[in-house]
Coordinates of C-alpha atoms in Angstrom, one line a residue:
Chain A
X1 CA -4.4 -22.1 1.8
X2 CA -3.7 -18.3 2.2
X3 CA -5.2 -15.9 4.7
X4 CA -7.6 -15.0 2.3
X5 CA -9.9 -18.2 3.2
X6 CA -9.9 -16.9 7.1
X7 CA -12.3 -15.2 5.9
X8 CA -15.0 -17.6 4.6
X9 CA -13.9 -20.2 7.1
X10 CA -15.2 -17.4 10.2
X11 CA -17.9 -16.8 8.0
X12 CA -18.8 -20.5 7.4
X13 CA -18.7 -20.8 11.3
X14 CA -20.8 -18.0 12.6
X15 CA -23.4 -19.4 9.9
X16 CA -23.1 -22.8 12.0
X17 CA -23.4 -20.8 15.1
X18 CA -26.5 -19.4 14.3
X19 CA -27.9 -22.1 12.8
X20 CA -27.3 -23.8 16.6
X21 CA -28.2 -20.8 18.9
X22 CA -31.0 -22.5 20.3
X23 CA -28.6 -24.9 21.9
X24 CA -26.8 -25.0 25.0
X25 CA -23.1 -22.0 24.1
X26 CA -20.7 -24.6 24.7
X27 CA -22.1 -27.0 21.8
X28 CA -23.0 -23.4 19.8
X29 CA -18.8 -22.9 20.4
X30 CA -18.0 -26.5 19.5
X31 CA -20.2 -26.3 16.5
X32 CA -18.7 -23.0 15.2
X33 CA -15.5 -24.2 16.0
X34 CA -16.0 -27.4 13.9
X35 CA -17.3 -26.1 10.9
X36 CA -14.3 -23.1 11.1
X37 CA -12.1 -26.0 10.7
X38 CA -13.9 -28.1 8.4
X39 CA -14.1 -25.1 5.9
X40 CA -9.8 -25.4 5.3
X41 CA -9.9 -29.0 4.9
X42 CA -9.0 -29.5 1.5
X43 CA -11.8 -31.9 -0.6
X44 CA -10.4 -33.5 -2.9
X45 CA -9.6 -30.3 -4.8
X46 CA -9.8 -26.9 -3.1
X47 CA -12.0 -26.8 0.1
X48 CA -15.2 -25.7 1.5
X49 CA -13.4 -22.5 2.0
X50 CA -12.3 -22.1 -1.4
X51 CA -15.7 -23.1 -3.6
X52 CA -16.8 -19.6 -1.0
X53 CA -13.8 -17.9 -2.5
X54 CA -15.5 -18.0 -5.8
X55 CA -18.5 -16.9 -4.7
X56 CA -18.6 -14.2 -2.3
X57 CA -15.3 -14.4 -3.7
X58 CA -12.7 -12.2 -0.6
X59 CA -14.1 -10.9 2.2
X60 CA -13.7 -7.5 3.3
X61 CA -13.2 -6.8 6.8
X62 CA -16.6 -5.7 7.4
X63 CA -17.8 -9.0 6.3
X64 CA -15.2 -10.3 9.1
X65 CA -16.2 -7.8 11.7
X66 CA -20.6 -8.6 11.0
X67 CA -19.2 -12.9 10.9
X68 CA -17.2 -12.0 14.4
X69 CA -20.5 -9.8 15.4
X70 CA -23.0 -12.5 14.5
X71 CA -20.7 -15.5 16.3
X72 CA -20.8 -13.5 19.2
X73 CA -24.2 -13.6 19.4
X74 CA -25.3 -16.8 18.9
X75 CA -22.9 -18.2 21.5
X76 CA -24.9 -15.7 23.4
X77 CA -21.4 -14.0 24.6
X78 CA -21.5 -11.5 27.7
X79 CA -21.3 -8.6 25.1
X80 CA -24.1 -7.3 22.8
X81 CA -22.5 -7.7 19.2
X82 CA -25.2 -6.0 17.2
X83 CA -24.1 -4.2 14.6
X84 CA -24.4 -0.4 14.7
X85 CA -26.9 1.9 12.0
X86 CA -23.5 3.6 12.2
X87 CA -21.3 0.7 11.3
X88 CA -24.2 -0.1 8.5
X89 CA -24.3 3.0 7.5
X90 CA -20.6 3.4 6.3
X91 CA -21.2 0.0 4.6
X92 CA -23.8 1.5 2.9
X93 CA -21.4 4.3 2.1
X94 CA -18.6 2.7 1.2
X95 CA -20.7 0.6 -1.8
X96 CA -22.5 3.1 -3.2
X97 CA -19.0 5.2 -4.1
X98 CA -17.7 1.6 -5.4
X99 CA -20.0 -0.2 -6.7
X100 CA -22.2 1.9 -9.3
X101 CA -19.2 2.8 -11.7
X102 CA -17.0 -0.3 -10.9
X103 CA -20.2 -1.9 -13.2
X104 CA -20.0 1.0 -15.2
X105 CA -23.1 2.7 -14.5
X106 CA -21.2 5.4 -13.5
X107 CA -18.7 7.6 -14.7
X108 CA -16.4 8.8 -12.0
X109 CA -14.4 5.9 -10.7
X110 CA -13.8 6.1 -7.6
X111 CA -12.0 2.7 -7.1
X112 CA -9.0 4.0 -8.3
X113 CA -8.2 6.4 -5.8
X114 CA -7.8 3.3 -3.1
X115 CA -4.9 2.3 -5.0
X116 CA -3.0 5.1 -3.9
X117 CA -3.4 8.5 -2.4
X118 CA -4.3 9.9 1.0
X119 CA -8.6 10.2 -0.2
X120 CA -9.3 6.2 1.6
X121 CA -7.0 6.9 4.7
X122 CA -8.7 10.4 5.1
X123 CA -12.2 8.6 4.7
X124 CA -11.9 5.6 7.3
X125 CA -10.7 8.6 9.6
X126 CA -13.8 10.5 9.3
X127 CA -15.1 6.9 9.4
X128 CA -13.5 6.3 13.0
X129 CA -14.2 10.4 14.0
X130 CA -17.8 9.4 12.6
X131 CA -18.4 5.7 15.1
X132 CA -16.5 7.6 18.3
X133 CA -19.2 10.7 18.4
X134 CA -22.2 8.2 18.3
X135 CA -21.0 5.2 20.6
X136 CA -20.4 2.7 18.1
X137 CA -17.3 0.6 19.0
X138 CA -17.5 -1.8 15.9
X139 CA -16.6 1.4 13.5
X140 CA -13.2 1.5 14.7
X141 CA -12.6 -2.0 15.0
X142 CA -13.8 -2.4 11.3
X143 CA -11.1 0.7 10.6
X144 CA -8.4 -0.9 12.3
X145 CA -8.8 -4.6 11.2
X146 CA -9.3 -2.6 7.6
X147 CA -6.3 -1.5 7.7
X148 CA -4.0 -3.5 9.7
X149 CA -5.0 -6.1 6.9
X150 CA -4.2 -3.4 4.1
X151 CA -0.8 -2.9 5.8
X152 CA 0.1 -6.6 5.9
X153 CA -1.0 -7.0 2.6
X154 CA -2.6 -10.0 3.4
X155 CA -5.0 -10.3 0.9
X156 CA -4.1 -10.6 -3.1
X157 CA -5.6 -6.8 -3.8
X158 CA -3.5 -3.1 -3.6
X159 CA -6.7 -1.4 -3.3
X160 CA -7.6 -0.2 -0.1
X161 CA -11.2 -0.4 -0.8
X162 CA -11.0 -4.7 -1.1
X163 CA -10.5 -4.7 2.6
X164 CA -12.7 -1.7 4.0
X165 CA -15.8 -3.7 1.6
X166 CA -16.7 -6.8 -0.4
X167 CA -20.1 -6.6 -2.3
X168 CA -21.7 -9.4 0.4
X169 CA -20.6 -6.7 3.2
X170 CA -22.5 -3.8 1.3
X171 CA -25.5 -6.2 0.7
X172 CA -25.5 -7.2 4.3
X173 CA -25.5 -3.8 5.5
X174 CA -28.1 -2.4 3.1
X175 CA -30.4 -5.4 4.0
X176 CA -30.2 -4.9 7.9
X177 CA -31.1 -1.0 7.8
X178 CA -34.1 -1.8 5.9
X179 CA -35.1 -4.3 8.1
X180 CA -34.1 -1.9 11.0
X181 CA -36.1 1.2 9.1
X182 CA -39.6 -0.5 9.3
X183 CA -41.4 1.7 11.9
X184 CA -43.3 -1.7 13.6
X185 CA -40.4 -3.3 14.6
X186 CA -38.1 -0.1 15.5
X187 CA -40.7 0.2 18.2
X188 CA -41.3 -3.4 19.3
X189 CA -37.1 -3.0 19.8
X190 CA -37.4 0.1 22.1
X191 CA -40.8 -1.3 24.1
X192 CA -39.0 -4.4 24.8
X193 CA -35.6 -2.4 25.7
X194 CA -37.9 -0.2 28.1
X195 CA -39.5 -3.0 29.5
X196 CA -36.1 -4.6 30.1
X197 CA -34.8 -2.1 32.5
X198 CA -38.6 -1.4 34.1
X199 CA -38.3 -4.9 35.0
X200 CA -34.8 -5.0 36.2
Chain B
X1 CA -20.7 7.0 51.3
X2 CA -22.1 5.9 48.0
X3 CA -21.0 7.4 45.4
X4 CA -23.6 8.7 43.6
X5 CA -26.0 9.1 46.3
X6 CA -28.6 12.2 45.4
X7 CA -26.9 15.7 47.1
X8 CA -23.4 15.0 45.2
X9 CA -25.5 15.8 42.5
X10 CA -25.5 12.9 40.7
X11 CA -30.0 12.7 40.4
X12 CA -30.8 14.9 37.4
X13 CA -27.3 14.1 36.0
X14 CA -28.6 10.4 35.9
X15 CA -32.4 11.3 34.4
X16 CA -30.2 13.6 31.7
X17 CA -28.1 10.9 31.2
X18 CA -31.5 8.7 30.6
X19 CA -32.7 10.3 28.6
X20 CA -30.4 11.0 26.1
X21 CA -28.9 8.1 26.0
X22 CA -32.0 6.6 25.3
X23 CA -32.1 9.1 21.7
X24 CA -28.8 8.6 21.2
X25 CA -29.2 4.6 21.1
X26 CA -32.3 5.0 19.0
X27 CA -30.2 7.3 16.5
X28 CA -27.5 4.9 16.4
X29 CA -28.5 2.0 17.5
X30 CA -27.4 -0.4 20.2
X31 CA -23.3 -0.6 20.5
X32 CA -21.1 -2.8 21.5
X33 CA -20.6 -0.9 24.4
X34 CA -24.2 -0.6 25.9
X35 CA -24.4 -2.7 28.4
X36 CA -21.3 -2.3 29.8
X37 CA -22.9 1.2 30.6
X38 CA -24.5 -1.5 33.4
X39 CA -27.6 -1.0 30.9
X40 CA -30.8 -2.4 33.6
X41 CA -28.8 -2.6 36.8
X42 CA -28.2 1.2 36.8
X43 CA -31.7 2.1 36.2
X44 CA -32.7 -0.4 39.0
X45 CA -30.4 1.3 41.2
X46 CA -32.7 4.2 42.4
X47 CA -31.9 8.0 41.6
X48 CA -28.8 9.1 43.0
X49 CA -28.3 5.6 43.8
X50 CA -25.0 3.9 41.8
X51 CA -23.1 1.3 42.3
X52 CA -18.6 2.2 43.0
X53 CA -18.6 -0.3 40.5
X54 CA -21.1 0.6 38.3
X55 CA -19.2 3.8 37.9
X56 CA -15.8 2.4 37.6
X57 CA -17.1 -0.2 34.5
X58 CA -19.1 3.0 32.8
X59 CA -15.5 5.1 33.6
X60 CA -13.6 1.8 32.1
X61 CA -15.6 1.5 29.3
X62 CA -15.3 5.2 27.9
X63 CA -11.6 4.5 28.4
X64 CA -11.9 1.3 26.0
X65 CA -14.3 3.2 23.7
X66 CA -11.4 5.9 23.5
X67 CA -8.1 4.0 22.8
X68 CA -10.0 1.7 20.6
X69 CA -10.5 4.8 18.4
X70 CA -6.8 6.3 18.8
X71 CA -5.8 2.7 17.7
X72 CA -8.1 2.6 15.0
X73 CA -6.9 6.0 13.6
X74 CA -3.5 5.6 14.5
X75 CA -3.7 2.4 12.4
X76 CA -5.9 4.8 9.1
X77 CA -2.1 6.9 9.5
X78 CA 0.0 3.6 9.2
X79 CA -2.4 3.1 6.4
X80 CA -1.9 6.0 4.9
X81 CA 1.7 6.2 5.1
X82 CA 1.8 3.2 3.5
X83 CA -1.1 4.4 0.2
X84 CA 1.2 7.7 0.4
X85 CA 4.4 5.1 -1.1
X86 CA 2.6 2.7 -2.7
X87 CA 3.1 3.1 -6.6
X88 CA 2.4 5.6 -9.0
X89 CA 0.9 5.6 -12.1
X90 CA 3.6 5.1 -14.3
X91 CA 4.5 7.7 -16.2
X92 CA 5.5 7.5 -19.2
X93 CA 5.2 4.3 -22.4
X94 CA 9.0 2.3 -23.5
X95 CA 8.5 2.9 -26.9
X96 CA 8.0 -0.4 -28.8
X97 CA 11.0 -2.3 -30.1
X98 CA 12.2 -3.0 -33.8
X99 CA 9.4 -2.3 -36.2
X100 CA 10.2 -5.0 -39.3
X101 CA 12.4 -4.4 -41.9
X102 CA 12.9 -5.2 -45.3
X103 CA 15.0 -8.4 -46.0
X104 CA 14.8 -8.6 -50.0
X105 CA 11.9 -10.9 -50.7
X106 CA 8.3 -10.1 -51.0
X107 CA 7.0 -13.2 -49.0
X108 CA 3.6 -15.0 -47.7
X109 CA 4.2 -18.1 -46.1
X110 CA 0.9 -19.6 -44.7
X111 CA 0.3 -23.2 -42.6
X112 CA -1.9 -24.5 -40.2
X113 CA -0.3 -24.0 -36.4
X114 CA -2.3 -26.0 -35.0
X115 CA -5.5 -28.2 -36.0
X116 CA -7.5 -29.2 -33.4
X117 CA -10.9 -29.6 -34.9
X118 CA -13.4 -31.1 -33.5
X119 CA -11.7 -29.7 -30.7
X120 CA -11.8 -25.6 -30.1
X121 CA -8.5 -24.4 -30.7
X122 CA -9.1 -20.2 -30.2
X123 CA -7.6 -16.8 -29.4
X124 CA -4.3 -17.1 -30.3
X125 CA -1.5 -14.7 -29.2
X126 CA 2.1 -14.7 -29.5
X127 CA 5.4 -12.9 -29.1
X128 CA 9.6 -13.1 -29.9
X129 CA 12.3 -14.9 -28.2
X130 CA 15.4 -13.9 -27.2
X131 CA 16.8 -16.5 -29.0
X132 CA 15.2 -15.8 -32.6
X133 CA 11.6 -18.1 -32.2
X134 CA 8.1 -17.3 -32.1
X135 CA 6.0 -18.8 -29.2
X136 CA 2.5 -19.3 -29.5
X137 CA -0.3 -19.3 -26.8
X138 CA -3.8 -19.5 -27.1
X139 CA -7.2 -22.3 -24.9
X140 CA -8.0 -25.4 -26.5
X141 CA -10.5 -28.1 -25.3
X142 CA -14.3 -28.9 -26.0
X143 CA -15.5 -26.5 -27.1
X144 CA -15.2 -22.4 -26.1
X145 CA -15.3 -22.4 -21.9
X146 CA -15.5 -25.8 -21.6
X147 CA -14.2 -27.2 -17.8
X148 CA -10.9 -29.1 -20.2
X149 CA -9.6 -26.2 -21.9
X150 CA -6.1 -25.7 -21.1
X151 CA -3.7 -23.3 -21.7
X152 CA -1.1 -24.1 -24.9
X153 CA 1.6 -23.5 -26.5
X154 CA 4.4 -23.8 -29.1
X155 CA 7.2 -22.2 -30.8
X156 CA 8.7 -21.9 -34.3
X157 CA 12.0 -22.3 -34.9
X158 CA 13.6 -22.6 -38.8
X159 CA 9.6 -21.9 -39.8
X160 CA 8.1 -25.3 -38.1
X161 CA 6.4 -25.3 -35.1
X162 CA 6.7 -27.4 -32.2
X163 CA 4.1 -30.1 -30.5
X164 CA 2.1 -27.8 -28.6
X165 CA 1.8 -28.5 -24.8
X166 CA -0.4 -27.3 -21.9
X167 CA 1.1 -25.0 -19.2
X168 CA -1.9 -24.2 -17.4
X169 CA -5.8 -25.4 -16.8
X170 CA -8.0 -25.0 -14.1
X171 CA -7.4 -27.5 -12.2
X172 CA -4.2 -27.0 -11.8
X173 CA -4.8 -23.1 -11.3
X174 CA -7.4 -22.9 -9.1
X175 CA -5.1 -25.4 -7.6
X176 CA -2.0 -22.8 -6.9
X177 CA -4.4 -20.4 -5.6
X178 CA -6.4 -22.2 -3.3
X179 CA -10.1 -21.1 -5.0
X180 CA -12.1 -23.2 -7.3
X181 CA -11.5 -22.4 -11.0
X182 CA -13.8 -24.1 -13.8
X183 CA -12.7 -22.3 -16.8
X184 CA -9.6 -20.8 -18.5
X185 CA -9.5 -19.0 -21.6
X186 CA -7.6 -15.8 -23.0
X187 CA -3.9 -15.7 -22.8
X188 CA -2.0 -12.4 -23.9
X189 CA 2.0 -12.5 -23.2
X190 CA 3.9 -9.5 -22.1
X191 CA 8.1 -9.2 -21.5
X192 CA 8.0 -6.8 -18.3
X193 CA 10.9 -4.7 -17.0
X194 CA 12.8 -7.7 -15.5
X195 CA 12.6 -9.3 -19.2
X196 CA 10.7 -12.1 -18.0
X197 CA 7.6 -13.2 -20.2
X198 CA 4.6 -12.7 -18.0
X199 CA 1.7 -14.7 -19.5
X200 CA -2.1 -12.6 -18.4
X201 CA -5.1 -15.2 -19.2
X202 CA -8.9 -15.5 -17.3
X203 CA -10.2 -17.4 -15.5
X204 CA -13.7 -18.2 -14.7
X205 CA -15.1 -20.1 -11.4
X206 CA -18.3 -20.0 -12.3
X207 CA -20.5 -18.5 -15.0
X208 CA -19.8 -17.4 -18.0
X209 CA -17.4 -14.9 -19.6
X210 CA -18.9 -11.7 -17.8
X211 CA -17.4 -13.7 -14.8
X212 CA -13.8 -14.3 -15.4
X213 CA -10.8 -12.6 -13.9
X214 CA -7.2 -12.9 -14.2
X215 CA -4.1 -14.4 -13.3
X216 CA -0.6 -14.2 -14.3
X217 CA 2.2 -16.7 -14.6
X218 CA 6.0 -15.5 -15.2
X219 CA 8.2 -17.5 -17.1
X220 CA 12.4 -16.7 -16.9
X221 CA 13.5 -18.8 -19.5
X222 CA 11.4 -18.0 -22.2
X223 CA 8.3 -19.8 -21.5
X224 CA 9.9 -23.5 -20.8
X225 CA 9.1 -23.1 -17.4
X226 CA 6.6 -21.4 -15.7
X227 CA 5.9 -19.7 -12.5
X228 CA 2.5 -20.3 -10.1
X229 CA -0.5 -18.3 -11.2
X230 CA -0.8 -14.9 -9.0
X231 CA -4.2 -14.1 -9.2
X232 CA -5.1 -10.3 -10.1
X233 CA -7.2 -8.0 -8.4
X234 CA -9.2 -5.6 -10.7
X235 CA -12.8 -4.9 -10.2
X236 CA -14.6 -4.4 -6.5
X237 CA -17.1 -6.9 -7.9
X238 CA -16.3 -10.1 -6.2
X239 CA -13.0 -9.5 -8.6
X240 CA -14.9 -10.8 -12.3
X241 CA -15.8 -9.2 -15.2
X242 CA -12.7 -8.4 -16.7
X243 CA -11.0 -10.6 -19.7
X244 CA -8.0 -10.2 -22.1
X245 CA -7.0 -10.3 -25.4
X246 CA -4.8 -7.7 -27.1
X247 CA -0.5 -7.3 -25.8
X248 CA 0.0 -5.2 -22.7
X249 CA 2.7 -2.3 -23.9
X250 CA 5.7 -1.7 -21.6
X251 CA 6.1 1.0 -19.4
X252 CA 8.5 2.5 -16.6
X253 CA 8.2 -0.4 -14.1
X254 CA 5.0 -1.4 -15.3
X255 CA 2.3 -2.6 -17.9
X256 CA -0.3 -1.6 -19.4
X257 CA -2.9 -4.2 -20.3
X258 CA -6.1 -3.1 -22.2
X259 CA -8.6 -4.9 -20.6
X260 CA -12.0 -5.0 -21.0
X261 CA -15.0 -5.6 -18.4
X262 CA -18.4 -7.5 -19.6
X263 CA -20.8 -7.4 -16.7
X264 CA -23.9 -5.2 -17.9
X265 CA -22.3 -3.4 -21.0
X266 CA -19.3 -4.1 -22.1
X267 CA -16.5 -0.9 -21.8
X268 CA -12.4 -0.8 -22.4
X269 CA -10.3 0.3 -19.7
X270 CA -6.7 0.1 -18.9
X271 CA -4.8 -1.4 -16.2
X272 CA -1.5 -0.6 -14.9
X273 CA 0.4 -3.6 -13.7
X274 CA 3.8 -3.3 -11.5
X275 CA 6.3 -5.8 -12.4
X276 CA 6.1 -7.4 -8.9
X277 CA 2.7 -8.6 -10.3
X278 CA 0.4 -5.7 -8.8
X279 CA -2.6 -4.0 -10.0
X280 CA -1.7 -0.2 -9.2
X281 CA -4.5 1.3 -11.4
X282 CA -7.1 0.8 -13.5
X283 CA -8.4 3.4 -15.6
X284 CA -11.6 3.5 -18.0
X285 CA -10.8 4.5 -21.7
X286 CA -13.3 6.7 -22.1
X287 CA -17.3 7.3 -21.0
X288 CA -18.9 5.2 -23.7
X289 CA -19.9 1.2 -23.5
X290 CA -20.4 -1.4 -26.2
X291 CA -17.1 -0.8 -26.4
X292 CA -14.4 -4.3 -26.0
X293 CA -11.2 -5.3 -26.8
X294 CA -8.7 -2.2 -27.2
X295 CA -5.4 -2.8 -28.1
X296 CA -2.9 0.0 -27.6
X297 CA -0.8 2.0 -30.5
X298 CA 2.1 3.4 -28.3
X299 CA 3.1 6.6 -30.8
X300 CA 5.3 8.7 -27.7
X301 CA 6.8 9.1 -24.0
X302 CA 3.5 9.7 -23.4
X303 CA 1.0 9.4 -26.1
X304 CA -1.0 6.1 -27.3
X305 CA -4.0 5.9 -29.4
X306 CA -6.3 2.6 -28.4
X307 CA -8.2 0.6 -31.3
X308 CA -11.3 -1.3 -30.2
X309 CA -14.1 -3.5 -31.7
X310 CA -17.7 -1.7 -31.1
X311 CA -20.9 -3.9 -30.1
X312 CA -23.5 -3.9 -32.6
X313 CA -21.6 -1.5 -34.9
X314 CA -20.0 -1.8 -38.1
X315 CA -17.0 0.6 -37.7
X316 CA -13.7 -0.1 -35.1
X317 CA -13.8 2.7 -32.4
X318 CA -11.1 4.6 -30.7
X319 CA -9.5 6.8 -28.2
X320 CA -6.2 8.6 -26.9
X321 CA -3.8 8.8 -24.0
X322 CA -1.7 12.1 -23.8
X323 CA -0.7 11.2 -20.4
X324 CA 0.3 7.5 -20.4
X325 CA -3.0 6.5 -20.0
X326 CA -4.2 8.2 -16.7
X327 CA -6.8 10.3 -18.9
X328 CA -8.5 9.2 -22.0
X329 CA -10.4 11.1 -25.2
X330 CA -13.8 10.2 -25.8
X331 CA -14.6 7.0 -27.6
X332 CA -15.0 7.9 -31.5
X333 CA -15.6 5.6 -34.6
X334 CA -13.3 5.6 -37.2
X335 CA -13.3 4.5 -40.6
X336 CA -11.7 1.0 -40.1
X337 CA -14.5 -2.0 -40.6
X338 CA -14.3 -3.9 -38.0
X339 CA -18.2 -5.7 -37.9
X340 CA -18.4 -6.4 -34.3
X341 CA -14.9 -8.3 -34.7
X342 CA -11.9 -8.1 -32.9
X343 CA -9.2 -6.1 -34.7
X344 CA -5.4 -5.8 -34.0
X345 CA -2.7 -2.6 -35.0
X346 CA 0.5 -2.6 -35.5
X347 CA 3.0 0.5 -35.4
X348 CA 5.6 -1.0 -38.5
X349 CA 7.6 2.1 -38.3
X350 CA 7.5 4.6 -41.6
X351 CA 4.8 6.3 -39.6
X352 CA 2.5 3.7 -41.2
X353 CA 0.0 1.5 -38.9
X354 CA -1.1 -2.1 -40.6
X355 CA -3.9 -3.9 -39.2
X356 CA -6.1 -6.7 -39.5
X357 CA -10.1 -6.9 -39.8
X358 CA -12.6 -8.6 -41.0
X359 CA -14.6 -6.4 -43.7
X360 CA -18.1 -6.5 -43.9
X361 CA -19.2 -10.2 -46.1
X362 CA -20.9 -8.9 -49.5
X363 CA -23.8 -10.7 -49.5
X364 CA -25.2 -10.2 -45.5
X365 CA -22.5 -7.6 -44.5
X366 CA -21.4 -9.4 -41.5
X367 CA -18.3 -10.9 -40.9
X368 CA -16.0 -11.4 -43.9
X369 CA -13.4 -12.3 -44.2
X370 CA -9.8 -11.4 -42.7
X371 CA -8.4 -8.3 -43.9
X372 CA -5.2 -6.3 -43.7
X373 CA -5.3 -2.2 -44.5
X374 CA -3.1 0.3 -43.9
X375 CA -2.7 4.2 -42.9
X376 CA -0.1 6.4 -43.2
X377 CA -1.7 9.8 -41.4
X378 CA -1.7 7.6 -37.2
X379 CA -5.2 6.1 -38.6
X380 CA -7.4 8.8 -39.6
X381 CA -7.6 6.6 -43.1
X382 CA -7.4 3.3 -44.0
X383 CA -6.5 1.3 -47.1
X384 CA -7.6 -1.8 -47.4
X385 CA -4.7 -3.7 -49.4
X386 CA -5.5 -7.9 -48.7
X387 CA -8.3 -9.9 -48.5
X388 CA -7.7 -13.7 -46.5
X389 CA -9.8 -16.1 -49.1
X390 CA -11.7 -18.6 -47.0
X391 CA -13.0 -21.4 -48.8
X392 CA -15.1 -22.8 -45.4
X393 CA -15.6 -21.4 -41.7
X394 CA -15.0 -18.0 -40.6
X395 CA -12.1 -16.5 -40.0
X396 CA -11.4 -14.2 -36.4
X397 CA -9.2 -12.7 -33.3
X398 CA -6.4 -11.8 -35.6
X399 CA -2.8 -11.6 -33.3
X400 CA -0.1 -9.7 -35.5
X401 CA 3.9 -9.0 -34.1
X402 CA 6.9 -8.3 -35.4
X403 CA 8.9 -11.5 -34.7
X404 CA 12.7 -11.3 -34.1
X405 CA 13.5 -12.2 -37.5
X406 CA 11.9 -8.5 -38.4
X407 CA 9.2 -10.4 -40.4
X408 CA 5.7 -10.1 -39.6
X409 CA 3.5 -13.0 -38.0
X410 CA -0.2 -12.8 -38.5
X411 CA -2.2 -16.1 -35.8
X412 CA -6.2 -16.7 -36.5
X413 CA -8.6 -19.0 -35.9
X414 CA -10.2 -20.9 -38.6
X415 CA -13.5 -22.4 -37.8
X416 CA -13.6 -25.2 -39.3
X417 CA -17.2 -26.3 -38.1
X418 CA -17.4 -28.8 -36.1
X419 CA -14.4 -27.5 -34.0
X420 CA -11.4 -24.8 -35.3
X421 CA -8.0 -24.2 -35.9
X422 CA -4.9 -21.9 -35.6
X423 CA -3.3 -20.4 -38.8
X424 CA 0.3 -18.7 -38.9
X425 CA 0.8 -16.2 -41.5
X426 CA 4.2 -14.9 -42.2
X427 CA 5.3 -12.0 -44.3
X428 CA 7.6 -9.6 -45.2
X429 CA 7.4 -6.0 -45.3
X430 CA 9.2 -6.4 -48.8
X431 CA 5.6 -8.1 -49.2
X432 CA 3.6 -5.3 -48.4
X433 CA 5.6 -3.3 -50.5
X434 CA 4.2 -4.8 -53.2
X435 CA 0.9 -4.5 -52.1
X436 CA 0.9 -0.3 -51.7
X437 CA 2.8 -0.5 -48.3
X438 CA 6.0 1.1 -47.9
X439 CA 8.4 0.7 -50.0
X440 CA 11.7 -0.6 -49.9
X441 CA 15.0 1.3 -49.7

C-alpha cells in the first residue's frame, strides 16, 4: 500500500457517509470509517482502492479536499463545508490549462511546466491570494495540501500539476459550478439563507 | 458594557457588514468560516448589540483565515524551491556506441527466435549485453491484449537462443504497483547512465491501447533478475494513452524515450526519464497528429532526427531537434515508405543510415514485405536494397540493433495465422556492402 491509496479510501469513505447521511451522526461516522478501511483491504489481489487507482487514478489534493468536505457535510460537522465558488473556479482554470493540450486538442503544452520552474508555484500563490480575498479558506487548504504532497513526493509523479488537480476533481468542479449557476436554484439558496437569519 | 452597543459606532457598521457579507457570499459562495462569523446569531442580537464572545470568535476566525493563507503561501514557497531545484531537461545526447564493423564475411543468417503459434509473440526488442550476448524481449499471450500476456526474454549466445522465460505479467505488475493491471504490451530496453539494464513496458488497466500507461523495471545483472515495477506518470489525464515502441537514447543523466499518445489522434512525444526513474519532462514532437511510434537517430550532442509512422499515409514522417529534444521541428513526409506500419532506423557509421520498413504490396498497395533501405545523405534519399521474402502471413514490427559482435541484428514478427512467430536475422556490414552499402576496407 502506498500513499496513493489514501485518496480512493477517503473518497469511498465520503461517498459512504453521503449515502448514510440521513442516519445518526455517530452511525454516519462509523460507516465512513468502515468504508475507508475496507477500501484498503486486499481482495485476493488489489484492494478496492487499488482498483480505483485504475480509474479514476491517483487523486490530487483537490479531490482529497472535495472528499473531506463531502465527508464533513455528511457527518454534519459543526463547520459548513461546501466547496467555495473560488475553489471550484480555480480547479476549472487548472483543468482548462492542462487537459486540452494533454489530449492533443491544443498545441501549447502546460503540463511540462509542472516538472520544473516557478510557473506553477506562482499560479498557486495567486490562487492563495485570490482565495484569501474571497474568504474561501478551502483554497488555502487545497494549495497547502498540494504543496505538502509534492514536497514529500507522496505520489509517483514528479509533476506539480498532478498534485494540484486531477480529471475527477475537474469534472466535479465543472458540474458543481454549472449546477450553482442555475438561477432558480441560486435564488432559492439566497431565500433560504435570508429566512434562516430572520427566524433566528 | 457590552462591546458593540449603539453609541460606540457599531450599528451602521453592522448593517454595512451585513450588506457586504451578503454580496461577497453571493459571489463567492459559503466559505468554511461563514458560520464562525456568528451568522444567524449575530444578526439576531439587534442593532448595536454584540456579544463579546461572538466578537472574539470573529476576530479568532480572522486570525485563522490569515494564518491558513500564510501557511499555504509558506508551503507554496517550499514547493517553489523544490521545483526550482528539480532536474532540468537534459542538455545533451550521449553519442551512440560503436556502429557495426566489417568482419570480412558477407553473412545473412535467419532463424526463428520464438515459435509461439497458435499463441501470439509480438513486438520484439533487443539490446547488447556486456558479456557479448544479445538479450531480446517481447510480449506473448493467447492474443494481443489478452490478460495472460507476459513480457518474455531470451538471450542469444554462440548463435543459439536460450529458452524464453517470463519476467513480468499483469498480476505481478499489479501486485507490485498496488493497483489493478489487466494487460501488458510493448517493452523497450535501454541502458541507463549507471549501466543498469532498464525495460520500459506498457500496461493497461481498463480498455485497450489508448488506455495504456508505462512502467519500468531495472536489472543490475543484465537481465537475470529485475527490480519491482515502478509506474511512470506521463499524462495528466488519468495517466493513460502513452505507449512506446522504439529504443530510448542516452542523454547526460537521463534517457530520452520515444513515445506516443493515442488518446484521440496519435501524436509523438519525447519523454525525458532521469536515471532515478522519474519523468522529468515531456515534449511533443511537432504539431501534427496522426503520427506515432517515433524512432530517434542521434546525429550530434544536441541534434537528433525522429522517423515515425504516419497513420493513413504511405510515407514515413520525420522531425528534428537541435536542442537535445527540448524543441522539435514540424513533421514532414519523407521519401521512406512505411505503409502505416512501424519502421526502424539505425546509424551504421560512415554517414549512413539503415532502415527497415514495410514496402507497399504490389497488388494491393497495402503493407508489403519488410524491406531494408539505405540513405547516404542523412535520410533525404533512400534506396531499397533487400526485401524479405514471405511465403505466408505478413511481417511487421521490426527492431534493429547493433550487437556486441559489431553485427546488425534484426528482429520482427511473422504472422502465421493463427498466432505468430519471432524471427531473428543477423547480417554483417560486409553483406550490406555486397548489396550496395558502404564498401568495407
